[in-house]
PDB file of C-alpha atoms in Angstrom:
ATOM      1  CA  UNK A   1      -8.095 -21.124  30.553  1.00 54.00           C
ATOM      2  CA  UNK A   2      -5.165 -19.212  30.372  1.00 69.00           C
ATOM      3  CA  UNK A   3      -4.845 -15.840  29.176  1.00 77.00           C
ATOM      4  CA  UNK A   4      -7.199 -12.694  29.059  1.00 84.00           C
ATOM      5  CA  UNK A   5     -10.267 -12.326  27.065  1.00 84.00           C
ATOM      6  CA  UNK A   6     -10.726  -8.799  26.303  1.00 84.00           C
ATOM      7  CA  UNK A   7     -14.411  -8.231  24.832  1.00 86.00           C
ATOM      8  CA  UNK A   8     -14.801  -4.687  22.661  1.00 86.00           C
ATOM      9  CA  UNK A   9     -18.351  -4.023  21.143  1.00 91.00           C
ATOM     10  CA  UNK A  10     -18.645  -2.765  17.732  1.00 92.00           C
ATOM     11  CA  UNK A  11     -18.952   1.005  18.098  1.00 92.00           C
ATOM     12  CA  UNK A  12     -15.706   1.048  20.004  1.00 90.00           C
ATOM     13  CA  UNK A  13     -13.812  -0.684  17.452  1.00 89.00           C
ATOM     14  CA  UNK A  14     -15.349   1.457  14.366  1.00 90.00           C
ATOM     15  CA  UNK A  15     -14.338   4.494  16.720  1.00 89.00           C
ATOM     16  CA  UNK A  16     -11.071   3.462  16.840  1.00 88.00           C
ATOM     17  CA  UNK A  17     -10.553   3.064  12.893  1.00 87.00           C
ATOM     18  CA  UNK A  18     -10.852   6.703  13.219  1.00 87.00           C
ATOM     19  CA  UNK A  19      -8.053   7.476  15.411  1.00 87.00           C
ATOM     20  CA  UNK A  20      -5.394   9.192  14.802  1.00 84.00           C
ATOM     21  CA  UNK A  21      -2.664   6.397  16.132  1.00 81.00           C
ATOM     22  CA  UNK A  22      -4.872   3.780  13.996  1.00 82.00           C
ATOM     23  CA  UNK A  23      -3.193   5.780  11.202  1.00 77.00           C
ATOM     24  CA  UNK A  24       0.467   5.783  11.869  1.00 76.00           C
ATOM     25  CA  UNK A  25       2.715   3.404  12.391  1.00 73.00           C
ATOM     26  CA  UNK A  26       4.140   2.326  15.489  1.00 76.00           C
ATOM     27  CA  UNK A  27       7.484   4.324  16.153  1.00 78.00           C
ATOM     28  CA  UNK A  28       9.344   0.592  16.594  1.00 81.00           C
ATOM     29  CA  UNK A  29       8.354  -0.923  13.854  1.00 78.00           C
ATOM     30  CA  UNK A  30      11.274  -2.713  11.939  1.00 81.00           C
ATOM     31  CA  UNK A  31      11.633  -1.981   8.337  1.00 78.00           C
ATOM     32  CA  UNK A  32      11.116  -5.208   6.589  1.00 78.00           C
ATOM     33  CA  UNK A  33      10.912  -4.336   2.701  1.00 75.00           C
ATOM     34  CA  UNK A  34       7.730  -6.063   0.794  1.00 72.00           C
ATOM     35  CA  UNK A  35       6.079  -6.644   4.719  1.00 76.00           C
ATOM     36  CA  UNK A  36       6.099  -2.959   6.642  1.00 72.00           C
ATOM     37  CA  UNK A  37       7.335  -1.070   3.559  1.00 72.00           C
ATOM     38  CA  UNK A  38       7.586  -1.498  -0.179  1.00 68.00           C
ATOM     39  CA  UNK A  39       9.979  -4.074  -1.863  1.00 66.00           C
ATOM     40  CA  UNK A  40      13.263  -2.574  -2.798  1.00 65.00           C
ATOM     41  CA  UNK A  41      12.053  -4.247  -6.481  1.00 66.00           C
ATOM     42  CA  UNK A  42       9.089  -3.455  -6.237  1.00 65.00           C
ATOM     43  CA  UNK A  43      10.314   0.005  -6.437  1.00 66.00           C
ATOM     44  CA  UNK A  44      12.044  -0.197  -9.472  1.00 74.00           C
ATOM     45  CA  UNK A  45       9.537  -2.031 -10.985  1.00 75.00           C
ATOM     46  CA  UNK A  46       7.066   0.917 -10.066  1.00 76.00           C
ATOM     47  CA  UNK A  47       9.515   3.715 -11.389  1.00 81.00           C
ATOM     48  CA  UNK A  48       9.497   1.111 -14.781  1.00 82.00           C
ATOM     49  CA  UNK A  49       5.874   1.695 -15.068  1.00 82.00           C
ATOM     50  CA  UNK A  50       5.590   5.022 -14.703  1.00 85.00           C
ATOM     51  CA  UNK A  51       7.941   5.820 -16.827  1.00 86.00           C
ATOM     52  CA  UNK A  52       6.485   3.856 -19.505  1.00 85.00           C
ATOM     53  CA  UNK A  53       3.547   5.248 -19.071  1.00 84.00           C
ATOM     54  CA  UNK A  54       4.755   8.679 -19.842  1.00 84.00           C
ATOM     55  CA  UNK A  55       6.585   7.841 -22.739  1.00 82.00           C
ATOM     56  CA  UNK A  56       3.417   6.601 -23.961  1.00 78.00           C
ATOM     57  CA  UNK A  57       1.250   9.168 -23.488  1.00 76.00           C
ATOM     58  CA  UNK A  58       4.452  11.543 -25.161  1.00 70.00           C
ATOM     59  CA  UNK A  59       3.609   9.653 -28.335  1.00 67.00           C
ATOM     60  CA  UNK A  60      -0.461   9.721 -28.536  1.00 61.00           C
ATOM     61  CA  UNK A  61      -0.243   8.519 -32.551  1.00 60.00           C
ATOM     62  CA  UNK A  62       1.255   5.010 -31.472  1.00 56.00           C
ATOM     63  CA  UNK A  63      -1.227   2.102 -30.945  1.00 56.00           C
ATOM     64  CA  UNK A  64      -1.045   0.959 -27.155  1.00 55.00           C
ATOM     65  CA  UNK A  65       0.730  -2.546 -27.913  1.00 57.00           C
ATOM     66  CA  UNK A  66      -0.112  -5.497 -25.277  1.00 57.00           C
ATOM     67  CA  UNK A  67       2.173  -6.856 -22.476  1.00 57.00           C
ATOM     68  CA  UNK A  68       3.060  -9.895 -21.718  1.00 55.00           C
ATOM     69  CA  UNK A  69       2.637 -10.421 -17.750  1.00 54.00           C
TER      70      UNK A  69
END
């Protein structure tokens, strides 16, 4: 077999969930927008909603109307 097996036992890995460099990202790590950071539409679409959202709860005497998806 080729290769190296590397064997970790539970506790270890749950210990490491809790580290601090489990919590940031690698320093060269490419920006690739929707994979290692948020789609440049996604974005917009997220500034869309939010701002809908506050124009909606400007006007409480409206009835919330449905969206289509």
């Amino acid at each position: 077999l080729a290769g190296t097996h590397i064997i970790c036992d539970r506790k270890f890995l749950l210990e490491c969930k809790n580290s601090p460099a489990a919590r940031t990202p690698p320093c060269c790590l490419p920006q690739t927008p929707g994979v290692t950071s948020l789609a440049q539409s996604s974005l917009v679409k997220l500034e869309e909603l939010k701002e809908r959202n506050e124009s909606e709860e400007a006007m409480p005497g409206e009835q919330p109307r449905a969206t289509a998806p």
